[in-house]
């Protein structure tokens, strides 16, 4: 069997942020599986075939891609950002583990990309310049009490927190609840960055203090970065402020 | 003043993983500041000037770059991986905040890149497919007891942990000590990935169970990823195993 699956990261959404490796992997595949808007970013040749699907069908999409590859085809599964961060690479692995034994014989490659939190951080300074964590705020795949425990642990230990999937129509209250919880641990002045569509024409960057952070600023295309107590804002007058977390941390007195 | 500083991420080290945006930023600069091996990756034109420095001089390097930009020059500060993750973007912000007021008037752009943990994760499957954190294990810039507290908090709350700067000649014992601490929290079978030089000719990927993880496998070019209790290994016979962390987490019984 010569089937091949490439799980490809297309970056934040700007062609200038797609790696040559990702473009080469796209050029080498025939069948394209992915959430519609990601597949739509590709300029496919007439011999390349698009199989778009809904955003919440990761496992069935992964299975369909693996089935096609098991027929000896060259298949691409595309993600925005990096496919290994809250995206399709884990779904493909899950499907392989639970699937027929022959799926384990397929060639699988994962092509990394610039994930959303890096693109947002770059636009605003260096908020991820010290230890940080990345969490999906979706409670579709894990219980909400685990999310709360992780928010507490991360903020309490001094990690900056990048939140993926902060909000959706079906999950309207979770981000506000997360801010509320974090206000019990972090200073009111802690910078919160709402980074929407970084690198795309509809990009919007907004910084609010945690004490006044408004969850309504976020939508599905937003990555929210919550600073630690060390995160700082450099005021630059007419130029946009820089938000950064220093690399160093002094010993407690 | 028309001075400009671009802080540029060159990715893991493979030209195919450098974004067009990063290449354009390199093409647009005249002066290049960075750790020698990163500057050496660039193919500079005769009119472009290389100012390499030692790896541990981040702040003086940032200051020198800002001074040059304040003369109206176009300056690049280059990092491997992503400049916002344990790299030069935070150092540049620190230098701006502490520096002369005119440095705040400079144009500063940060160009993101594929950071090491993403490149390593892609090579091995999807170990970062669930919530994770990124920590620098260097105790040059923060006290060791803070690092221990963060390791405990992250592992205890179920985060996968990516360790940057795991070991060096001056810091020989820290990684072994970190493994020891994590063994008190995580199962002995937890996969530990030693990802060295991902995407470069001297790449080496090694997976060991936490119970037997040997810090001597790591060097300065290694990113170490320690799974959570949920991280799994898919045995594929002659093909390399896939290591991944499922996206979902069941509710506690």
Short mmCIF file of C-alpha atoms in Angstrom, two decimals:
data_model
loop_
_atom_site.label_atom_id
_atom_site.label_comp_id
_atom_site.label_asym_id
_atom_site.label_seq_id
_atom_site.Cartn_x
_atom_site.Cartn_y
_atom_site.Cartn_z
CA UNK A 1 0.00 0.00 0.00
CA UNK A 2 1.43 3.38 -0.97
CA UNK A 3 -1.23 5.59 0.57
CA UNK A 4 -0.09 8.76 2.21
CA UNK A 5 -1.70 11.27 4.57
CA UNK A 6 -0.18 14.72 5.09
CA UNK A 7 -1.68 16.74 7.93
CA UNK A 8 -0.83 20.29 6.95
CA UNK A 9 -0.75 23.54 8.91
CA UNK A 10 -1.70 26.54 6.79
CA UNK A 11 -0.75 29.17 9.37
CA UNK A 12 -2.92 32.03 10.62
CA UNK A 13 -4.47 32.79 7.27
CA UNK A 14 -2.06 34.97 5.38
CA UNK A 15 -0.24 33.44 2.39
CA UNK A 16 3.00 35.09 3.56
CA UNK A 17 2.81 32.99 6.73
CA UNK A 18 2.50 29.61 4.98
CA UNK A 19 5.78 27.69 4.91
CA UNK A 20 7.26 26.37 1.64
CA UNK A 21 7.03 22.90 3.24
CA UNK A 22 3.25 23.29 3.60
CA UNK A 23 2.92 24.52 0.00
CA UNK A 24 4.95 21.54 -1.24
CA UNK A 25 2.76 19.15 0.74
CA UNK A 26 -0.35 20.72 -0.79
CA UNK A 27 1.15 20.40 -4.27
CA UNK A 28 1.88 16.71 -3.64
CA UNK A 29 -1.63 15.67 -2.62
CA UNK A 30 -4.69 14.82 -4.66
CA UNK A 31 -7.54 14.70 -2.10
CA UNK A 32 -8.13 17.55 0.36
CA UNK A 33 -10.04 17.13 3.60
CA UNK A 34 -10.71 19.95 6.01
CA UNK A 35 -13.05 22.51 7.46
CA UNK A 36 -14.49 24.47 4.51
CA UNK A 37 -12.84 27.86 5.14
CA UNK A 38 -9.39 26.24 5.43
CA UNK A 39 -9.80 24.23 2.23
CA UNK A 40 -11.05 27.43 0.57
CA UNK A 41 -7.67 29.05 1.16
CA UNK A 42 -6.02 26.64 -1.27
CA UNK A 43 -5.63 27.31 -4.96
CA UNK A 44 -6.11 23.78 -6.17
CA UNK A 45 -5.29 22.44 -9.62
CA UNK A 46 -8.04 20.87 -11.75
CA UNK A 47 -6.73 17.39 -10.83
CA UNK A 48 -6.98 18.08 -7.09
CA UNK A 49 -10.21 17.26 -5.28
CA UNK A 50 -11.79 19.18 -2.42
CA UNK A 51 -13.72 17.35 0.33
CA UNK A 52 -14.76 20.10 2.73
CA UNK A 53 -16.73 19.43 5.88
CA UNK A 54 -18.21 21.08 8.94
CA UNK A 55 -15.94 22.28 11.73
CA UNK A 56 -17.24 19.84 14.34
CA UNK A 57 -16.72 16.65 12.37
CA UNK A 58 -13.03 16.12 13.07
CA UNK A 59 -13.15 12.38 13.67
CA UNK A 60 -15.34 11.48 10.72
CA UNK A 61 -13.22 13.75 8.53
CA UNK A 62 -10.06 12.01 9.73
CA UNK A 63 -11.62 8.61 9.08
CA UNK A 64 -12.71 9.59 5.57
CA UNK A 65 -9.20 10.84 4.81
CA UNK A 66 -7.59 7.63 6.12
CA UNK A 67 -10.01 5.47 4.16
CA UNK A 68 -9.12 7.33 1.00
CA UNK A 69 -5.38 7.00 1.71
CA UNK A 70 -5.83 3.26 2.35
CA UNK A 71 -6.93 3.03 -1.29
CA UNK A 72 -3.41 4.07 -2.21
CA UNK A 73 -4.20 7.75 -2.67
CA UNK A 74 -2.24 10.85 -1.68
CA UNK A 75 -4.39 12.70 0.83
CA UNK A 76 -4.05 16.05 2.59
CA UNK A 77 -5.85 17.01 5.77
CA UNK A 78 -5.59 20.77 6.23
CA UNK A 79 -5.80 22.86 9.40
CA UNK A 80 -5.43 26.55 10.02
CA UNK A 81 -2.46 27.48 12.20
CA UNK A 82 -0.53 24.41 13.33
CA UNK A 83 -2.25 21.04 12.89
CA UNK A 84 -0.85 19.78 16.22
CA UNK A 85 -2.45 22.49 18.37
CA UNK A 86 -6.17 21.86 18.96
CA UNK A 87 -6.50 20.73 15.36
CA UNK A 88 -6.48 17.75 13.03
CA UNK A 89 -3.22 15.93 13.86
CA UNK A 90 -4.59 14.49 17.11
CA UNK A 91 -7.88 13.56 15.41
CA UNK A 92 -5.97 11.65 12.72
CA UNK A 93 -3.97 9.80 15.40
CA UNK A 94 -7.17 8.98 17.32
CA UNK A 95 -8.73 7.58 14.14
CA UNK A 96 -5.64 5.50 13.35
CA UNK A 97 -5.53 4.01 16.83
CA UNK A 98 -9.22 3.05 16.76
CA UNK A 99 -9.30 2.08 13.08
CA UNK A 100 -8.50 -1.04 11.04
CA UNK A 101 -4.92 -2.36 11.37
CA UNK A 102 -4.03 -1.42 7.78
CA UNK A 103 -4.33 2.27 8.63
CA UNK A 104 -1.18 1.86 10.76
CA UNK A 105 0.76 1.02 7.60
CA UNK A 106 -0.01 4.35 5.96
CA UNK A 107 2.66 6.98 5.60
CA UNK A 108 1.66 9.86 7.83
CA UNK A 109 3.43 13.21 7.88
CA UNK A 110 2.53 16.26 9.90
CA UNK A 111 3.61 19.65 8.54
CA UNK A 112 3.83 22.28 11.28
CA UNK A 113 2.66 25.85 10.92
CA UNK A 114 2.51 29.17 12.77
CA UNK A 115 -0.20 28.65 15.36
CA UNK A 116 -2.62 31.47 16.30
CA UNK A 117 -1.09 32.39 19.67
CA UNK A 118 2.31 33.02 18.03
CA UNK A 119 0.77 35.24 15.35
CA UNK A 120 -1.23 37.20 17.92
CA UNK A 121 1.75 37.54 20.26
CA UNK A 122 3.91 38.84 17.40
CA UNK A 123 1.37 41.56 16.59
CA UNK A 124 1.37 42.92 20.10
CA UNK A 125 4.95 42.52 21.35
CA UNK A 126 6.05 39.45 23.29
CA UNK A 127 3.37 38.37 25.77
CA UNK A 128 4.58 34.74 25.51
CA UNK A 129 8.17 35.71 26.33
CA UNK A 130 8.08 33.80 29.62
CA UNK A 131 6.55 30.43 30.59
CA UNK A 132 3.05 30.02 29.17
CA UNK A 133 0.33 27.50 28.52
CA UNK A 134 -2.17 26.90 25.74
CA UNK A 135 -5.65 25.67 26.56
CA UNK A 136 -8.77 25.01 24.58
CA UNK A 137 -11.67 26.61 26.43
CA UNK A 138 -14.15 24.28 24.77
CA UNK A 139 -16.00 22.01 27.15
CA UNK A 140 -17.25 19.86 24.29
CA UNK A 141 -14.29 17.51 24.71
CA UNK A 142 -13.50 17.82 28.41
CA UNK A 143 -15.48 18.65 31.54
CA UNK A 144 -15.74 22.28 32.61
CA UNK A 145 -14.40 21.54 36.10
CA UNK A 146 -11.14 20.31 34.57
CA UNK A 147 -10.88 23.60 32.65
CA UNK A 148 -11.40 25.57 35.86
CA UNK A 149 -8.78 23.52 37.68
CA UNK A 150 -6.29 24.15 34.88
CA UNK A 151 -6.98 27.89 34.78
CA UNK A 152 -6.39 28.06 38.52
CA UNK A 153 -3.21 25.97 38.33
CA UNK A 154 -1.74 27.90 35.41
CA UNK A 155 -2.50 31.38 36.72
CA UNK A 156 -1.48 30.44 40.25
CA UNK A 157 1.89 29.17 39.08
CA UNK A 158 2.65 32.26 36.98
CA UNK A 159 2.03 30.97 33.46
CA UNK A 160 0.69 33.32 30.79
CA UNK A 161 -2.43 31.63 29.36
CA UNK A 162 -3.38 31.43 25.66
CA UNK A 163 -6.99 30.40 25.17
CA UNK A 164 -8.09 28.72 21.95
CA UNK A 165 -11.79 28.23 21.11
CA UNK A 166 -12.73 30.91 23.65
CA UNK A 167 -16.36 31.28 22.65
CA UNK A 168 -19.01 30.09 20.20
CA UNK A 169 -22.78 30.28 19.80
CA UNK A 170 -23.12 27.01 21.67
CA UNK A 171 -20.61 28.08 24.37
CA UNK A 172 -21.51 31.69 25.22
CA UNK A 173 -20.65 31.92 28.96
CA UNK A 174 -17.37 30.05 29.36
CA UNK A 175 -14.98 32.91 28.59
CA UNK A 176 -16.70 35.30 30.99
CA UNK A 177 -16.59 32.64 33.67
CA UNK A 178 -12.88 32.07 33.00
CA UNK A 179 -12.17 35.81 33.43
CA UNK A 180 -14.14 35.79 36.66
CA UNK A 181 -12.09 32.90 38.02
CA UNK A 182 -8.81 34.47 36.97
CA UNK A 183 -9.73 37.77 38.67
CA UNK A 184 -9.56 35.89 41.98
CA UNK A 185 -5.90 35.05 41.29
CA UNK A 186 -4.37 37.76 39.08
CA UNK A 187 -4.17 41.56 39.49
CA UNK A 188 -7.02 43.58 37.95
CA UNK A 189 -4.42 45.29 35.75
CA UNK A 190 -3.21 42.06 34.11
CA UNK A 191 -3.31 42.66 30.33
CA UNK A 192 -5.76 40.55 28.36
CA UNK A 193 -5.19 40.43 24.59
CA UNK A 194 -8.06 39.69 22.23
CA UNK A 195 -6.29 38.73 19.03
CA UNK A 196 -8.72 38.28 16.20
CA UNK A 197 -7.78 36.97 12.73
CA UNK A 198 -4.09 37.84 13.12
CA UNK A 199 -2.47 38.47 9.77
CA UNK A 200 -5.76 38.60 7.88
CA UNK A 201 -7.48 41.68 6.40
CA UNK A 202 -10.09 41.67 9.19
CA UNK A 203 -7.45 41.51 11.94
CA UNK A 204 -8.34 43.26 15.19
CA UNK A 205 -6.12 43.47 18.28
CA UNK A 206 -7.55 44.73 21.54
CA UNK A 207 -5.94 44.91 24.98
CA UNK A 208 -8.04 45.26 28.13
CA UNK A 209 -7.18 44.98 31.81
CA UNK A 210 -8.42 41.73 33.33
CA UNK A 211 -10.60 43.68 35.77
CA UNK A 212 -12.63 45.04 32.83
CA UNK A 213 -12.06 42.31 30.23
CA UNK A 214 -15.25 41.82 28.26
CA UNK A 215 -15.83 38.34 26.84
CA UNK A 216 -18.03 39.88 24.12
CA UNK A 217 -14.79 41.09 22.47
CA UNK A 218 -14.06 37.50 21.43
CA UNK A 219 -15.51 35.39 18.66
CA UNK A 220 -14.58 32.04 17.11
CA UNK A 221 -11.68 33.59 15.22
CA UNK A 222 -10.12 35.05 18.37
CA UNK A 223 -7.20 33.77 20.41
CA UNK A 224 -7.24 35.30 23.90
CA UNK A 225 -3.93 35.74 25.74
CA UNK A 226 -4.10 36.49 29.46
CA UNK A 227 -0.89 37.81 30.94
CA UNK A 228 0.70 36.82 34.22
CA UNK A 229 1.27 39.23 37.08
CA UNK A 230 4.61 40.07 35.42
CA UNK A 231 3.22 41.02 32.00
CA UNK A 232 3.86 44.68 31.17
CA UNK A 233 2.56 47.34 28.79
CA UNK A 234 4.93 49.84 27.18
CA UNK A 235 3.08 53.02 26.29
CA UNK A 236 4.45 54.53 23.08
CA UNK A 237 2.20 57.55 22.58
CA UNK A 238 0.79 57.44 19.06
CA UNK A 239 2.39 54.12 18.23
CA UNK A 240 0.61 50.98 19.41
CA UNK A 241 1.58 49.89 22.91
CA UNK A 242 3.82 46.85 23.27
CA UNK A 243 2.67 44.11 25.62
CA UNK A 244 5.36 41.71 26.83
CA UNK A 245 6.28 39.32 29.59
CA UNK A 246 9.89 39.69 30.75
CA UNK A 247 12.14 36.66 30.38
CA UNK A 248 13.42 37.03 33.92
CA UNK A 249 11.70 36.62 37.27
CA UNK A 250 13.39 37.85 40.42
CA UNK A 251 13.58 35.58 43.43
CA UNK A 252 10.90 36.22 46.04
CA UNK A 253 12.19 38.61 48.72
CA UNK B 1 13.19 59.18 12.72
CA UNK B 2 12.56 56.35 10.25
CA UNK B 3 14.44 53.60 12.06
CA UNK B 4 12.93 50.15 12.01
CA UNK B 5 13.53 46.94 13.94
CA UNK B 6 12.18 43.61 12.69
CA UNK B 7 12.45 40.73 15.14
CA UNK B 8 12.36 37.71 12.86
CA UNK B 9 11.68 34.04 13.53
CA UNK B 10 13.65 31.75 11.21
CA UNK B 11 11.86 28.54 12.21
CA UNK B 12 13.46 25.31 13.36
CA UNK B 13 16.38 25.48 10.95
CA UNK B 14 15.17 24.14 7.63
CA UNK B 15 14.71 26.62 4.77
CA UNK B 16 11.40 24.93 3.88
CA UNK B 17 10.07 25.96 7.29
CA UNK B 18 10.87 29.67 6.94
CA UNK B 19 7.81 31.76 6.03
CA UNK B 20 7.80 34.11 3.03
CA UNK B 21 7.07 36.90 5.53
CA UNK B 22 10.34 36.14 7.34
CA UNK B 23 12.28 36.04 4.07
CA UNK B 24 10.79 39.39 3.04
CA UNK B 25 11.73 40.92 6.39
CA UNK B 26 15.29 39.65 5.95
CA UNK B 27 15.42 41.12 2.45
CA UNK B 28 14.24 44.49 3.78
CA UNK B 29 16.89 44.93 6.47
CA UNK B 30 20.47 46.14 6.31
CA UNK B 31 21.89 45.30 9.75
CA UNK B 32 21.57 41.79 11.24
CA UNK B 33 21.86 41.09 14.93
CA UNK B 34 21.62 37.61 16.41
CA UNK B 35 23.28 34.59 17.90
CA UNK B 36 25.99 33.51 15.44
CA UNK B 37 24.47 30.20 14.24
CA UNK B 38 21.13 31.91 13.47
CA UNK B 39 22.74 34.75 11.53
CA UNK B 40 24.81 32.12 9.70
CA UNK B 41 21.64 30.63 8.24
CA UNK B 42 21.03 33.77 6.20
CA UNK B 43 22.32 34.29 2.70
CA UNK B 44 23.01 37.98 2.94
CA UNK B 45 23.67 40.35 0.07
CA UNK B 46 26.95 42.30 -0.07
CA UNK B 47 25.12 45.42 1.18
CA UNK B 48 23.79 43.63 4.25
CA UNK B 49 25.86 43.62 7.43
CA UNK B 50 26.18 40.82 9.96
CA UNK B 51 26.60 41.60 13.67
CA UNK B 52 26.70 38.19 15.34
CA UNK B 53 27.05 37.74 19.07
CA UNK B 54 27.20 35.16 21.82
CA UNK B 55 24.03 33.33 22.84
CA UNK B 56 23.90 34.76 26.35
CA UNK B 57 24.06 38.43 25.43
CA UNK B 58 20.40 38.98 24.58
CA UNK B 59 19.99 42.35 26.27
CA UNK B 60 23.17 43.95 24.99
CA UNK B 61 22.35 42.59 21.54
CA UNK B 62 18.86 44.10 21.71
CA UNK B 63 20.33 47.42 22.86
CA UNK B 64 22.88 47.47 20.05
CA UNK B 65 20.14 46.75 17.51
CA UNK B 66 17.91 49.52 18.89
CA UNK B 67 20.79 51.99 18.93
CA UNK B 68 21.46 51.25 15.28
CA UNK B 69 17.77 51.61 14.37
CA UNK B 70 17.65 54.94 16.25
CA UNK B 71 20.20 56.19 13.71
CA UNK B 72 17.49 55.71 11.07
CA UNK B 73 18.66 52.30 9.92
CA UNK B 74 16.69 49.18 9.00
CA UNK B 75 17.67 46.53 11.49
CA UNK B 76 16.83 42.83 11.84
CA UNK B 77 17.14 40.83 15.03
CA UNK B 78 16.98 37.14 14.16
CA UNK B 79 15.95 34.18 16.33
CA UNK B 80 15.62 30.50 15.57
CA UNK B 81 12.06 29.18 15.85
CA UNK B 82 9.63 31.88 16.92
CA UNK B 83 11.11 35.11 18.31
CA UNK B 84 8.34 35.41 20.91
CA UNK B 85 9.04 32.06 22.61
CA UNK B 86 12.08 32.22 24.90
CA UNK B 87 13.85 34.35 22.33
CA UNK B 88 14.63 37.89 21.24
CA UNK B 89 11.21 39.61 21.09
CA UNK B 90 10.94 39.90 24.87
CA UNK B 91 14.57 41.05 25.13
CA UNK B 92 13.88 43.82 22.61
CA UNK B 93 10.79 44.91 24.59
CA UNK B 94 12.78 44.89 27.84
CA UNK B 95 15.46 47.06 26.23
CA UNK B 96 12.89 49.50 24.85
CA UNK B 97 11.18 49.88 28.22
CA UNK B 98 14.47 50.54 30.02
CA UNK B 99 16.05 52.57 27.23
CA UNK B 100 15.99 56.21 26.09
CA UNK B 101 12.53 57.63 25.21
CA UNK B 102 13.36 57.88 21.50
CA UNK B 103 13.51 54.08 21.25
CA UNK B 104 9.74 54.06 21.82
CA UNK B 105 9.30 55.95 18.55
CA UNK B 106 10.93 53.22 16.49
CA UNK B 107 8.88 51.01 14.22
CA UNK B 108 9.00 47.53 15.69
CA UNK B 109 7.62 44.46 13.96
CA UNK B 110 7.78 40.88 15.14
CA UNK B 111 7.62 38.15 12.49
CA UNK B 112 6.43 34.83 13.94
CA UNK B 113 7.90 31.46 13.06
CA UNK B 114 7.46 27.74 13.70
CA UNK B 115 8.74 27.25 17.24
CA UNK B 116 10.70 24.13 18.22
CA UNK B 117 7.95 22.35 20.13
CA UNK B 118 5.64 22.48 17.09
CA UNK B 119 8.34 21.08 14.81
CA UNK B 120 9.16 18.30 17.27
CA UNK B 121 5.50 17.48 17.87
CA UNK B 122 4.88 17.26 14.11
CA UNK B 123 7.71 14.74 13.70
CA UNK B 124 6.29 12.38 16.26
CA UNK B 125 2.50 12.66 15.91
CA UNK B 126 0.45 15.06 18.00
CA UNK B 127 1.72 15.14 21.59
CA UNK B 128 0.49 18.76 21.95
CA UNK B 129 -3.02 17.83 20.80
CA UNK B 130 -4.50 18.66 24.22
CA UNK B 131 -3.77 21.46 26.71
CA UNK B 132 -0.05 22.04 27.13
CA UNK B 133 2.50 24.44 28.52
CA UNK B 134 5.90 25.66 27.43
CA UNK B 135 8.60 26.34 30.00
CA UNK B 136 12.21 27.35 29.86
CA UNK B 137 14.12 25.06 32.21
CA UNK B 138 16.92 27.60 32.56
CA UNK B 139 17.40 28.91 36.07
CA UNK B 140 19.60 31.75 34.82
CA UNK B 141 16.60 34.05 34.61
CA UNK B 142 14.30 32.71 37.34
CA UNK B 143 14.79 30.84 40.61
CA UNK B 144 14.82 27.04 40.52
CA UNK B 145 12.08 26.77 43.13
CA UNK B 146 9.70 28.63 40.79
CA UNK B 147 10.52 26.12 38.06
CA UNK B 148 9.75 23.22 40.42
CA UNK B 149 6.48 24.82 41.45
CA UNK B 150 5.49 25.24 37.81
CA UNK B 151 6.40 21.67 36.88
CA UNK B 152 4.26 20.41 39.77
CA UNK B 153 1.33 22.68 38.86
CA UNK B 154 1.42 21.83 35.15
CA UNK B 155 1.77 18.07 35.54
CA UNK B 156 -0.72 17.97 38.40
CA UNK B 157 -3.35 19.77 36.32
CA UNK B 158 -2.89 17.52 33.27
CA UNK B 159 -0.91 19.77 30.94
CA UNK B 160 1.61 18.25 28.54
CA UNK B 161 4.91 20.05 29.18
CA UNK B 162 7.35 21.30 26.51
CA UNK B 163 10.74 22.17 27.96
CA UNK B 164 13.00 24.65 26.20
CA UNK B 165 16.64 25.13 27.23
CA UNK B 166 16.58 21.74 29.00
CA UNK B 167 20.32 21.44 29.61
CA UNK B 168 23.67 23.12 29.03
CA UNK B 169 27.24 22.80 30.26
CA UNK B 170 26.50 25.33 32.98
CA UNK B 171 23.16 23.67 33.87
CA UNK B 172 23.86 19.93 33.89
CA UNK B 173 21.51 18.64 36.63
CA UNK B 174 18.25 20.52 36.11
CA UNK B 175 16.62 18.20 33.57
CA UNK B 176 17.30 15.08 35.64
CA UNK B 177 15.86 16.81 38.66
CA UNK B 178 12.78 17.81 36.65
CA UNK B 179 12.21 14.19 35.59
CA UNK B 180 12.59 13.08 39.19
CA UNK B 181 9.96 15.56 40.32
CA UNK B 182 7.56 14.62 37.54
CA UNK B 183 7.89 10.90 38.40
CA UNK B 184 6.20 11.70 41.70
CA UNK B 185 3.13 12.96 39.79
CA UNK B 186 2.89 11.17 36.44
CA UNK B 187 2.81 7.45 35.55
CA UNK B 188 6.19 5.79 34.86
CA UNK B 189 4.94 5.00 31.36
CA UNK B 190 4.31 8.64 30.42
CA UNK B 191 6.07 9.22 27.06
CA UNK B 192 8.98 11.66 27.07
CA UNK B 193 10.08 12.93 23.67
CA UNK B 194 13.62 14.15 23.13
CA UNK B 195 13.34 16.15 19.92
CA UNK B 196 16.74 17.26 18.71
CA UNK B 197 17.28 19.61 15.76
CA UNK B 198 13.84 18.94 14.22
CA UNK B 199 13.90 19.45 10.46
CA UNK B 200 17.69 19.70 10.26
CA UNK B 201 20.08 17.10 8.82
CA UNK B 202 21.21 16.09 12.32
CA UNK B 203 17.64 15.58 13.57
CA UNK B 204 17.18 12.86 16.20
CA UNK B 205 13.86 11.89 17.78
CA UNK B 206 13.84 9.60 20.80
CA UNK B 207 10.90 8.51 22.98
CA UNK B 208 11.46 7.08 26.44
CA UNK B 209 9.06 6.29 29.28
CA UNK B 210 9.30 8.83 32.08
CA UNK B 211 10.36 6.09 34.51
CA UNK B 212 13.54 5.56 32.50
CA UNK B 213 13.96 8.96 30.86
CA UNK B 214 17.64 9.81 30.70
CA UNK B 215 18.53 13.51 30.79
CA UNK B 216 21.78 12.71 28.97
CA UNK B 217 19.69 12.29 25.80
CA UNK B 218 19.21 16.07 25.69
CA UNK B 219 21.56 18.80 24.60
CA UNK B 220 21.18 22.51 23.91
CA UNK B 221 19.46 21.81 20.57
CA UNK B 222 16.82 19.58 22.15
CA UNK B 223 13.21 20.39 23.00
CA UNK B 224 11.86 17.88 25.52
CA UNK B 225 8.12 17.14 25.52
CA UNK B 226 6.72 15.30 28.53
CA UNK B 227 3.29 13.81 28.00
CA UNK B 228 0.37 13.88 30.40
CA UNK B 229 -1.21 10.75 31.86
CA UNK B 230 -3.43 10.70 28.76
CA UNK B 231 -0.63 10.72 26.16
CA UNK B 232 -0.59 7.54 24.07
CA UNK B 233 1.78 5.64 21.81
CA UNK B 234 0.52 3.92 18.66
CA UNK B 235 2.80 1.04 17.75
CA UNK B 236 3.06 0.68 13.98
CA UNK B 237 5.52 -2.22 13.59
CA UNK B 238 8.29 -1.15 11.26
CA UNK B 239 6.96 2.37 10.87
CA UNK B 240 7.84 4.86 13.59
CA UNK B 241 5.38 4.92 16.46
CA UNK B 242 3.01 7.86 16.72
CA UNK B 243 2.82 9.69 20.04
CA UNK B 244 -0.29 11.78 20.63
CA UNK B 245 -2.48 13.28 23.30
CA UNK B 246 -6.20 12.84 22.62
CA UNK B 247 -8.29 15.97 22.26
CA UNK B 248 -10.94 14.66 24.61
CA UNK B 249 -10.86 13.93 28.31
CA UNK B 250 -13.65 11.94 29.89
CA UNK B 251 -15.29 13.20 33.06
CA UNK B 252 -13.95 11.62 36.23
CA UNK B 253 -16.14 8.64 37.22
#
